[in-house]
mmCIF file of C-alpha atoms in Angstrom:
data_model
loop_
_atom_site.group_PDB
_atom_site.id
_atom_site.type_symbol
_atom_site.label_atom_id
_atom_site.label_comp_id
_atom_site.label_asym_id
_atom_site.label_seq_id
_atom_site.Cartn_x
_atom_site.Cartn_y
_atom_site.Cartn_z
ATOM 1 C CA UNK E 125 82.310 48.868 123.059
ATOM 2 C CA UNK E 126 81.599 45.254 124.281
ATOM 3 C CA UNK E 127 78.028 44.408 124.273
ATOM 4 C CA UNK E 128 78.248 43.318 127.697
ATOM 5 C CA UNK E 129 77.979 46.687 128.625
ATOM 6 C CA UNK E 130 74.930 47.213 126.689
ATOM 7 C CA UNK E 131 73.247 45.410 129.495
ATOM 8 C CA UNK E 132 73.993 48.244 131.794
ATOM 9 C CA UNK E 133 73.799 51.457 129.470
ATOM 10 C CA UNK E 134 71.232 52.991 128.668
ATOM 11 C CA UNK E 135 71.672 54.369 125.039
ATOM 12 C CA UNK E 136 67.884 55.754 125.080
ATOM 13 C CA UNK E 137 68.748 58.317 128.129
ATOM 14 C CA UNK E 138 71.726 59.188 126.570
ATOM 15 C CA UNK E 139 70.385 60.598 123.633
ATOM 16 C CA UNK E 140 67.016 61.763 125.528
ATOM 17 C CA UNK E 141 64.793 60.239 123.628
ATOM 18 C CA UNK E 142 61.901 57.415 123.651
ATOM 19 C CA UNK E 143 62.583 53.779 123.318
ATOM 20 C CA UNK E 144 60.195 53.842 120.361
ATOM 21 C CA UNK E 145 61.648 56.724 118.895
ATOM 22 C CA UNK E 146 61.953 56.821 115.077
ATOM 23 C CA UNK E 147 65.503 57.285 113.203
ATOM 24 C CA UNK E 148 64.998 60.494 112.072
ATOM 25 C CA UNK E 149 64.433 61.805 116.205
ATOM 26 C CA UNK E 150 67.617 59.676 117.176
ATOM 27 C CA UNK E 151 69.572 61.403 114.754
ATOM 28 C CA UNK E 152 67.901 64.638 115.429
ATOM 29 C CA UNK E 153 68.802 64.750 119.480
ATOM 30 C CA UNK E 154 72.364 63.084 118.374
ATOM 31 C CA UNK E 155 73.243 66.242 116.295
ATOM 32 C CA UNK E 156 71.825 68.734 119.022
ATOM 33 C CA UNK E 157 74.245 66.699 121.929
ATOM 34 C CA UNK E 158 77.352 66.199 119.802
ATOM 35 C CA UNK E 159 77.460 69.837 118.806
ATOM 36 C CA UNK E 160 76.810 70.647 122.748
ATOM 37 C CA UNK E 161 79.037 68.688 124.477
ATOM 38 C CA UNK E 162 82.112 68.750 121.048
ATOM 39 C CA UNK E 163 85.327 69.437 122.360
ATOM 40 C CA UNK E 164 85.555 72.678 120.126
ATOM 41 C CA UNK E 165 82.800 73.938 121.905
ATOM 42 C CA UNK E 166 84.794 72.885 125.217
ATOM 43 C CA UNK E 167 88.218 72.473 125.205
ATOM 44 C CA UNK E 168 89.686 71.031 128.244
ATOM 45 C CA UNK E 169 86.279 69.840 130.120
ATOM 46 C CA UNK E 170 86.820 66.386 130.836
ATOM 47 C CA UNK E 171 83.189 65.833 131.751
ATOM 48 C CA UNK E 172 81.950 67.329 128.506
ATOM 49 C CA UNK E 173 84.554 65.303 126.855
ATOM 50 C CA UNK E 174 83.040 62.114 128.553
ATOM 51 C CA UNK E 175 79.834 63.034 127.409
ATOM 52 C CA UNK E 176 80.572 63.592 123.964
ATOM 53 C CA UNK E 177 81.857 60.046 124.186
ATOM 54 C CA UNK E 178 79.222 58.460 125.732
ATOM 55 C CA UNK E 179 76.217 60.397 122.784
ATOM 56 C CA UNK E 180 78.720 58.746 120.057
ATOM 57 C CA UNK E 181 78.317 54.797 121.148
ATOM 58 C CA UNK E 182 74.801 55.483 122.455
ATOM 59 C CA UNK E 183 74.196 56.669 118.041
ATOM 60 C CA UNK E 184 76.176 54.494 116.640
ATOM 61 C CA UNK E 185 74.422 51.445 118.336
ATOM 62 C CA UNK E 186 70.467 52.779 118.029
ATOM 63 C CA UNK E 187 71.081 54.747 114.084
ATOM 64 C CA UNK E 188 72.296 50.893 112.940
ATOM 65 C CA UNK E 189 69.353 48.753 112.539
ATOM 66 C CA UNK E 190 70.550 45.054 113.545
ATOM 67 C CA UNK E 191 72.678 46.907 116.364
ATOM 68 C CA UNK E 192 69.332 48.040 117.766
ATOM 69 C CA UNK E 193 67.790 45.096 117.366
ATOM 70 C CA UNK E 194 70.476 43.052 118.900
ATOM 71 C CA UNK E 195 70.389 45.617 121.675
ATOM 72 C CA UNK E 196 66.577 45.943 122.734
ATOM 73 C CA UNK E 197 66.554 42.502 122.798
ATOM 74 C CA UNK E 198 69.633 42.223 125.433
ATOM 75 C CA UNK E 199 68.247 44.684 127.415
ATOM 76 C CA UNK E 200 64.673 43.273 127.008
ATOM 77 C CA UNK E 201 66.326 39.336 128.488
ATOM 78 C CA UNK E 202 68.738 41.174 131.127
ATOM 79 C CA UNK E 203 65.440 43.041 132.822
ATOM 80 C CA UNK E 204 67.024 46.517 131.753
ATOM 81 C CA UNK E 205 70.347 46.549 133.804
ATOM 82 C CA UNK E 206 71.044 42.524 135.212
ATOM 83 C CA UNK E 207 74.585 41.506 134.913
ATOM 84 C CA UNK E 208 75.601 37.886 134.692
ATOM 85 C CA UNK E 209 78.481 36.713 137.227
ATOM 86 C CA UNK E 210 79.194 32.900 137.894
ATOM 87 C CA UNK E 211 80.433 31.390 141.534
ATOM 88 C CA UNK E 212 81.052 28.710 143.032
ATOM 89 C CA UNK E 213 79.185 25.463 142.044
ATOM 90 C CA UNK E 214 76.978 27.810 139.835
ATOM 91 C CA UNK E 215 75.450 29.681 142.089
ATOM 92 C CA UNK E 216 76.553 32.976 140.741
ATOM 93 C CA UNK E 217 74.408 31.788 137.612
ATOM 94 C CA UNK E 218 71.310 31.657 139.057
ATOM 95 C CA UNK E 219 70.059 34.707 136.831
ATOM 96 C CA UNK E 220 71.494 33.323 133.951
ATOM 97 C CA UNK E 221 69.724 29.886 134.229
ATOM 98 C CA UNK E 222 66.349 31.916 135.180
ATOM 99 C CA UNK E 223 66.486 33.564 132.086
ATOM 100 C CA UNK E 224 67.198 30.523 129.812
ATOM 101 C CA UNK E 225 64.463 28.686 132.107
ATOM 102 C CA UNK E 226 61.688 31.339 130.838
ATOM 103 C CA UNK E 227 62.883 31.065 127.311
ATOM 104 C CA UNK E 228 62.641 27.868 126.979
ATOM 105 C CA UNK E 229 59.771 26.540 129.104
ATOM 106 C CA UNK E 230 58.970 29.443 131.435
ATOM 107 C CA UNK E 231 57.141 28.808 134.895
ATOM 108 C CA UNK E 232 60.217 27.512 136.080
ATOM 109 C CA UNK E 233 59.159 24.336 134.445
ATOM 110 C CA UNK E 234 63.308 23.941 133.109
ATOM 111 C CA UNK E 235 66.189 24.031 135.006
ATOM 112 C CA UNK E 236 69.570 24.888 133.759
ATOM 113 C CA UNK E 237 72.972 24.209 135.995
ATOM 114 C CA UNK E 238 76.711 23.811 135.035
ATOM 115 C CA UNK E 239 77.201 21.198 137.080
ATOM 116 C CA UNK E 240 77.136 18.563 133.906
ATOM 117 C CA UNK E 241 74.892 16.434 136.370
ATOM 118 C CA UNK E 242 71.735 14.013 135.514
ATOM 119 C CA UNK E 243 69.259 16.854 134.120
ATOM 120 C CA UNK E 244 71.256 19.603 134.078
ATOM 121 C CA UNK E 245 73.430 21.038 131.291
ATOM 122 C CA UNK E 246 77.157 21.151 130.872
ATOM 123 C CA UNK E 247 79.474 24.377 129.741
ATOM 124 C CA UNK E 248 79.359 22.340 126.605
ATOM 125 C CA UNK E 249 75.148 22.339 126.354
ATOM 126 C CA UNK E 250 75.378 26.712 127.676
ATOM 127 C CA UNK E 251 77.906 26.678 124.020
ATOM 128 C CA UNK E 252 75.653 25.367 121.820
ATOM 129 C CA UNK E 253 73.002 27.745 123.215
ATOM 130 C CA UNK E 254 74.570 30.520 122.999
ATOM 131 C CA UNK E 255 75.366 29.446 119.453
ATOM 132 C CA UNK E 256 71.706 30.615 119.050
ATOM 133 C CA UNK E 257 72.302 33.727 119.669
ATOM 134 C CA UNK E 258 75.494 34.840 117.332
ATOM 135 C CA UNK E 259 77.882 32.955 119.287
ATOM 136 C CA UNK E 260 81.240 31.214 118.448
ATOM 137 C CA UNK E 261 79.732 29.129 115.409
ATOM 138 C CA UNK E 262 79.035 32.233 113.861
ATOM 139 C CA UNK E 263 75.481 31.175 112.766
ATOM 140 C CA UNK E 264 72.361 33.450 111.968
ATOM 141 C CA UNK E 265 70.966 35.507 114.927
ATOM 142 C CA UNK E 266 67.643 36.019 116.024
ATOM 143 C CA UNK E 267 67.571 39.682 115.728
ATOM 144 C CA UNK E 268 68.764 39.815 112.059
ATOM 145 C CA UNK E 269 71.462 41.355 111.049
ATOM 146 C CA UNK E 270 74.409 39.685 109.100
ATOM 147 C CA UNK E 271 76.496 37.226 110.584
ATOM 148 C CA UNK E 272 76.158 37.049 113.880
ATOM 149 C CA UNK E 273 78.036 37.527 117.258
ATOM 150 C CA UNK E 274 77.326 37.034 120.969
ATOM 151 C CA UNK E 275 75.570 39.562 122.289
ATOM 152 C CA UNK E 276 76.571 39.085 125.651
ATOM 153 C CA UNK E 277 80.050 39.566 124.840
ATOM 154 C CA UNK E 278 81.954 35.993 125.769
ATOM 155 C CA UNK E 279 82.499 32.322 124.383
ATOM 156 C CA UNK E 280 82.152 34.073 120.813
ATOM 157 C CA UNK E 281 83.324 35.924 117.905
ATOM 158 C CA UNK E 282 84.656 39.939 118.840
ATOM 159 C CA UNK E 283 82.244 42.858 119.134
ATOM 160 C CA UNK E 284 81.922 44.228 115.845
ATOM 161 C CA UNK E 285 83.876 47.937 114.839
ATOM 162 C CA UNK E 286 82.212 50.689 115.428
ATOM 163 C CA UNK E 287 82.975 53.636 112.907
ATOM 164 C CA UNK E 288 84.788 56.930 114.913
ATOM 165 C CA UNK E 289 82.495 59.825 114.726
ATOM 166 C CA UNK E 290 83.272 63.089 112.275
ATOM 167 C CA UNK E 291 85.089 66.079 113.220
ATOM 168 C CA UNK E 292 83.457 68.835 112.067
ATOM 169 C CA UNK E 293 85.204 72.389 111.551
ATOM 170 C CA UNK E 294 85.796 75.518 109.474
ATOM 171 C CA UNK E 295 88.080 77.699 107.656
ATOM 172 C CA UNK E 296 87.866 81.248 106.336
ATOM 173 C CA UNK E 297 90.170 81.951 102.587
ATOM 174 C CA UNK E 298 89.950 84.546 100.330
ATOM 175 C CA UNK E 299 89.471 84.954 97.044
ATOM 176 C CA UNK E 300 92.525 84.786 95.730
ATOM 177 C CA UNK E 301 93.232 81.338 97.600
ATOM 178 C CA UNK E 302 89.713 79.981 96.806
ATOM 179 C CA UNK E 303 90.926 80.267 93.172
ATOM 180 C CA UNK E 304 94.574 78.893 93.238
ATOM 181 C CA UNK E 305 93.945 76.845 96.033
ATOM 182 C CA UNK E 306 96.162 76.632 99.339
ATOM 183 C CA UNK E 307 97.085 75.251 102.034
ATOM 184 C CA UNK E 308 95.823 75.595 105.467
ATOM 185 C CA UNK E 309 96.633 75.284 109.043
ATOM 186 C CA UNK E 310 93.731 73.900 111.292
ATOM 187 C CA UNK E 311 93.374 73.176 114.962
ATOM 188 C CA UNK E 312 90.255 70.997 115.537
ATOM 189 C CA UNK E 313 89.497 68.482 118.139
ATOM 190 C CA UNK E 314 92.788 69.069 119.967
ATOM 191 C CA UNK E 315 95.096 68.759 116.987
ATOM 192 C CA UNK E 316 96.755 70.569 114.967
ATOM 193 C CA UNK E 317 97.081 70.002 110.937
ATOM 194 C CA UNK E 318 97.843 71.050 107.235
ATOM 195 C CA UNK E 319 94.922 71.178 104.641
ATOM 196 C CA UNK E 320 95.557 71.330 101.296
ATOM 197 C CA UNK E 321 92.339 73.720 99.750
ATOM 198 C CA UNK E 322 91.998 72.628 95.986
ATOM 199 C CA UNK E 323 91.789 75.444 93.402
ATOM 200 C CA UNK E 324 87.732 76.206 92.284
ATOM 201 C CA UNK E 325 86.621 75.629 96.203
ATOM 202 C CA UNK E 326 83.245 77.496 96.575
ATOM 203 C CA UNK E 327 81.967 79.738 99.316
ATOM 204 C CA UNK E 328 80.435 77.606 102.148
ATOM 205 C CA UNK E 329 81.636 73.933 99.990
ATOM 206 C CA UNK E 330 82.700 71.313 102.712
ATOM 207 C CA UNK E 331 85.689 69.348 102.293
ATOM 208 C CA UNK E 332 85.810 66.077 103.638
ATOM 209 C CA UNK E 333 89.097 64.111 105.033
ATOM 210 C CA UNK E 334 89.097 60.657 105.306
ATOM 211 C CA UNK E 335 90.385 58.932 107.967
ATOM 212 C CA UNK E 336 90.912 62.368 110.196
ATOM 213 C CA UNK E 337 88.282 62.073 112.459
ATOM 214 C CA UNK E 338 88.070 60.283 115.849
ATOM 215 C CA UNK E 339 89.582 56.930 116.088
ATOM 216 C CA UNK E 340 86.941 53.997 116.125
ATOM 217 C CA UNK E 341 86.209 51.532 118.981
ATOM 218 C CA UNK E 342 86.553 47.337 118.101
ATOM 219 C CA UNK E 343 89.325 48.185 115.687
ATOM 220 C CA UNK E 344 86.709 49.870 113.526
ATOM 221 C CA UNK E 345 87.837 53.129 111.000
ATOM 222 C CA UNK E 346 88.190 56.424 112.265
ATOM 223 C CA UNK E 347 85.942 58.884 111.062
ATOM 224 C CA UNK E 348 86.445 61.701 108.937
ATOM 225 C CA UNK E 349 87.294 65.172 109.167
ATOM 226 C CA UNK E 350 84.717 67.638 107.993
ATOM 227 C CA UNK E 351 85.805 71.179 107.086
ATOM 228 C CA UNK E 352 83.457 73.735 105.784
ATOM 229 C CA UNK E 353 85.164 77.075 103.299
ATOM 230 C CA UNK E 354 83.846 80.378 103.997
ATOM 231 C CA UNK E 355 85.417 82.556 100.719
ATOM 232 C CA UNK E 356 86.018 85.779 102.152
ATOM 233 C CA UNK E 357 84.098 88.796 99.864
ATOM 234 C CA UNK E 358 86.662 90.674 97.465
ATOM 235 C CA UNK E 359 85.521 93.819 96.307
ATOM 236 C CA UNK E 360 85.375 93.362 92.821
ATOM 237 C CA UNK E 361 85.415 89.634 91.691
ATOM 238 C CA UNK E 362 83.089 86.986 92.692
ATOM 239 C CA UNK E 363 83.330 82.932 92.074
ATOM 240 C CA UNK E 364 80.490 81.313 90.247
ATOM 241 C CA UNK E 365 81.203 77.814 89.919
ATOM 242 C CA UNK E 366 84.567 77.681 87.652
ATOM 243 C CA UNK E 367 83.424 81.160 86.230
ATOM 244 C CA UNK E 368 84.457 84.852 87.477
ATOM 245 C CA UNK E 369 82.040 87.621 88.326
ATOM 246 C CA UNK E 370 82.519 91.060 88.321
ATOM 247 C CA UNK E 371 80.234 94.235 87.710
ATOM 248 C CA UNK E 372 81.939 96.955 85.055
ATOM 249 C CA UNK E 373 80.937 100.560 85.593
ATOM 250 C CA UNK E 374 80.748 102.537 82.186
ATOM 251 C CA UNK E 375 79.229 106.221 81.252
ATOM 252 C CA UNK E 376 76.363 106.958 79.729
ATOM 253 C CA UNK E 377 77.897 107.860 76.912
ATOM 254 C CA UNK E 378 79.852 104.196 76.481
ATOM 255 C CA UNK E 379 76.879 102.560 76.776
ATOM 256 C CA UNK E 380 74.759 104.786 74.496
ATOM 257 C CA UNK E 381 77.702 105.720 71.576
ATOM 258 C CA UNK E 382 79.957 102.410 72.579
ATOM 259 C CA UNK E 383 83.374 102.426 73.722
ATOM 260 C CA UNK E 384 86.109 99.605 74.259
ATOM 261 C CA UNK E 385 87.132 100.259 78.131
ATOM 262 C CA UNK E 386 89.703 98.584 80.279
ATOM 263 C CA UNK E 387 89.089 95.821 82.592
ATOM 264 C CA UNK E 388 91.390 94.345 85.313
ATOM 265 C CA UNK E 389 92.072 91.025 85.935
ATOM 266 C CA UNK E 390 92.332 88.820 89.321
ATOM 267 C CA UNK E 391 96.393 87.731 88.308
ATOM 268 C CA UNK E 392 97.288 91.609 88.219
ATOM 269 C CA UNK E 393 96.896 92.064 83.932
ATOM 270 C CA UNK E 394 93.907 93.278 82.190
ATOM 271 C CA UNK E 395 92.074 92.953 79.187
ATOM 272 C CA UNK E 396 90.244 95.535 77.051
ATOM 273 C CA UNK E 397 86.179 94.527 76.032
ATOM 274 C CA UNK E 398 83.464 96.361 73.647
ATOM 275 C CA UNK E 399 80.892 98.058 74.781
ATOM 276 C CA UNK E 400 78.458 97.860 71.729
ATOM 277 C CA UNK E 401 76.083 101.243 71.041
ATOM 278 C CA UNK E 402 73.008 101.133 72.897
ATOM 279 C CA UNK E 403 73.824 98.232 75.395
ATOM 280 C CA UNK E 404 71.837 98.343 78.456
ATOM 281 C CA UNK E 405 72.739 98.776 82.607
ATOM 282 C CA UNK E 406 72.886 94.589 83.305
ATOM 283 C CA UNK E 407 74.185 93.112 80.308
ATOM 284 C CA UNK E 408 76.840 90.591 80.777
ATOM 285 C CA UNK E 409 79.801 89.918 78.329
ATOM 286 C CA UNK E 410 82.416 86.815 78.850
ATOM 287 C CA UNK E 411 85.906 86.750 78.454
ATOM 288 C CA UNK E 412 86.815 83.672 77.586
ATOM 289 C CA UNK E 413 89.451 81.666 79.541
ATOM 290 C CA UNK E 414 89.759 84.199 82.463
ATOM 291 C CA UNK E 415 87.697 82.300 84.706
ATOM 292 C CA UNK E 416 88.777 79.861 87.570
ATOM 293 C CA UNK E 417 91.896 76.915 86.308
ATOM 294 C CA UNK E 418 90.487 73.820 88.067
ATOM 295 C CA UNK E 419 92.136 70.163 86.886
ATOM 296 C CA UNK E 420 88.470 69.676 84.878
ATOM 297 C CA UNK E 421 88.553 73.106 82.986
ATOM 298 C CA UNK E 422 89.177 76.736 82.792
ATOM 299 C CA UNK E 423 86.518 79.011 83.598
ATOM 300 C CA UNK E 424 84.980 82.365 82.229
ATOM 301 C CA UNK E 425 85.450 86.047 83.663
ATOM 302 C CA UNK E 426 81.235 87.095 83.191
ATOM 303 C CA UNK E 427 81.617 90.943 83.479
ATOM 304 C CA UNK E 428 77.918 92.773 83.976
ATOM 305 C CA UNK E 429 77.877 96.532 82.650
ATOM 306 C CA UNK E 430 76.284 98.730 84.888
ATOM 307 C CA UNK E 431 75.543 102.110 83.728
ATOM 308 C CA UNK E 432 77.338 104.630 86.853
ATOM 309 C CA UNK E 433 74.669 107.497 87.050
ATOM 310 C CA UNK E 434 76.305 110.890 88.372
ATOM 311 C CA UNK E 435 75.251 111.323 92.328
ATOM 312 C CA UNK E 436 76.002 115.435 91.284
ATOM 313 C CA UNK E 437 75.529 117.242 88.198
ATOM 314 C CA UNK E 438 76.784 120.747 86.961
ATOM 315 C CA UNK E 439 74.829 123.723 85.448
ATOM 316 C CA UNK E 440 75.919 122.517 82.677
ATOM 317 C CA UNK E 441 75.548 119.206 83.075
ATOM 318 C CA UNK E 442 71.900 119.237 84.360
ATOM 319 C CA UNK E 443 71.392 121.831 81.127
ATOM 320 C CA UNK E 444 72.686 119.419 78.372
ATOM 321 C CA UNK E 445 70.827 116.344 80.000
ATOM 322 C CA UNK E 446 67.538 118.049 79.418
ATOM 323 C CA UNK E 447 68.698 119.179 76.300
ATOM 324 C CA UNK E 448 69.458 115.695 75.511
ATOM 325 C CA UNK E 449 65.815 114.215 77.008
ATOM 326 C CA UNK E 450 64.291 117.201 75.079
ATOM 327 C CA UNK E 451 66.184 116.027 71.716
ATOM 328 C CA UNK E 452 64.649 112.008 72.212
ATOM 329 C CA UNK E 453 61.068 113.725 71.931
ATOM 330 C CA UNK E 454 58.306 111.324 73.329
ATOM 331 C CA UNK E 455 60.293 108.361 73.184
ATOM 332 C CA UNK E 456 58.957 106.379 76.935
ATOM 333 C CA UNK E 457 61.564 103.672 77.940
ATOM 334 C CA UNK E 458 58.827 102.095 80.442
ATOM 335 C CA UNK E 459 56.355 101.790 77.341
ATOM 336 C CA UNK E 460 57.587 98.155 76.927
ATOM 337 C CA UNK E 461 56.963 97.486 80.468
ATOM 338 C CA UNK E 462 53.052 98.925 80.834
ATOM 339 C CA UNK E 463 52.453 97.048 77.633
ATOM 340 C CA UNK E 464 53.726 93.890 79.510
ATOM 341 C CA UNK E 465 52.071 94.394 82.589
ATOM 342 C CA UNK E 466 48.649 94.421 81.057
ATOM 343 C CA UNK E 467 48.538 90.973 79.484
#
């Protein structure tokens, strides 16, 4: 955007907020209109489109610090909205010259015309003070900032680029995919494209494209494309960074006498692990290698023992539990836990 037009926008309104406002509420009220008015939220509504448009330039110039600057101060000299025009003999100037007159003697006490006459001041002389303000020298500007341009958009060096803004959108995998990785179609923002998903991704990870957001304004880079993973939830397995979950049901009698029991595995094979005598309901065991394959490392499968008590018992069943119970004597498996609790 040229920064003529800053003369006659008001990035403040845009974004709804005060002209003192600190960074943190700019980019606050940017996030709440840009998700409002984005065109995933409403496709095909030209005006919301505009909109969205219009909350992008008003951030990019007031969350940049020199752009601000440069931009308070414009409005500040052009009364909040003035445009400069020049006719005939200079007469269309007469705003110009009023505001150069209070900058640089106020009261009306220096005149300014382009008529190159005794006293007045040539295109030439209007150059060299515009020079002061970014102009085509390229020297420093008064309201900082690196190397200057003209802030009112003529006689200098181009606007500077303006970043595009992010595209922000989703996709849902599942487990499987999360762990070999994919590829994806995605519509977002009116267009439709592949995504390549890289093997490992986590639940609720955000991948970020470069370059695949909205084109920039002033030849500046588009932005990029933001896409958030939701891994869908598989009954058995869960990812853990490049590790493999799972919870492995066993009797009481595995976990009591020990056992070696089957276990599956996500590619379709299985494996076999030992139970050791007397392990306890939340003990985890790794299998080494059976994990997630990312280009970094291979990951674990972590499998969690969980003794399966019976929902129903027998006659019989109830009769040799107590007989079992009865057979332990006074041993009290909570003894370690009062003992615990009382220090």
């Amino acid at each position: 955007m040229a920064s003529q037009d800053w003369m006659t926008k008001d990035f403040y309104a845009v974004l709804g907020v005060a002209k003192d406002a600190d960074s943190a509420t700019i980019k606050k009220a940017y996030r709440k209109l840009a998700r409002q008015y984005h065109p995933d939220r409403n496709p095909d509504d030209a005006a919301a489109a505009e909109k969205f448009k219009d909350v992008g330039e008003a951030y990019a110039v007031l969350s940049d610090e020199s752009e601000r600057k440069q931009y308070d101060a414009i409005r500040s000299m052009a009364g909040g909205g003035a445009r400069f025009t020049s006719g005939a003999n200079g007469a269309g100037g007469a705003g110009f010259e009023d505001i150069l007159s209070s900058m640089f003697g106020g009261g009306g006490n220096v005149r300014f015309s382009t008529n190159g006459g005794a006293g007045g001041t040539s295109a030439a002389d209007y150059e060299d003070i515009l020079r002061m303000f970014g102009g085509a020298s390229g020297g420093a500007s008064p309201f900082g900032g690196g190397r200057s341009r003209n802030p009112f958009g003529f006689g200098g060096s181009a606007p500077e680029p303006v970043r595009g803004p992010d595209v922000l959108t989703n996709a849902t995998i599942d487990l499987r995919d999360a762990v070999a990785g994919t590829t994806v179609e995605l519509t977002a923002d009116g267009r439709t494209m592949k995504v390549r998903i890289p093997a490992g991704v986590q639940n609720h990870q955000k991948i970020r494209l470069r370059g695949k957001g909205r084109p920039g304004s002033n030849g500046g880079e588009s932005g990029d494309m933001v896409v958030t993973i939701t891994v869908a939830k598989h009954p058995v397995y869960s990812i853990d960074g490049a590790n493999l979950r799972m919870d492995l049901p066993v009797s009481l009698k595995e976990a009591a006498l020990g056992a070696t029991v089957e276990v599956p595995l996500l590619d379709g094979g299985s494996t076999r692990v030992k139970i050791k005598a007397g392990t306890q309901s939340g003990t985890t065991m790794r299998v080494k290698g059976k994990g997630v394959a990312t280009a970094k490392r291979t990951g674990d499968l972590l499998v969690t023992v969980q003794v399966a008590v019976p929902r129903k018992l027998s006659k019989d069943a109830r009769a040799a539990l107590e007989a079992f119970d009865e057979a332990l004597g006074d041993t009290d498996p909570r003894a370690s836990l009062t003992e615990g609790a009382s220090q």
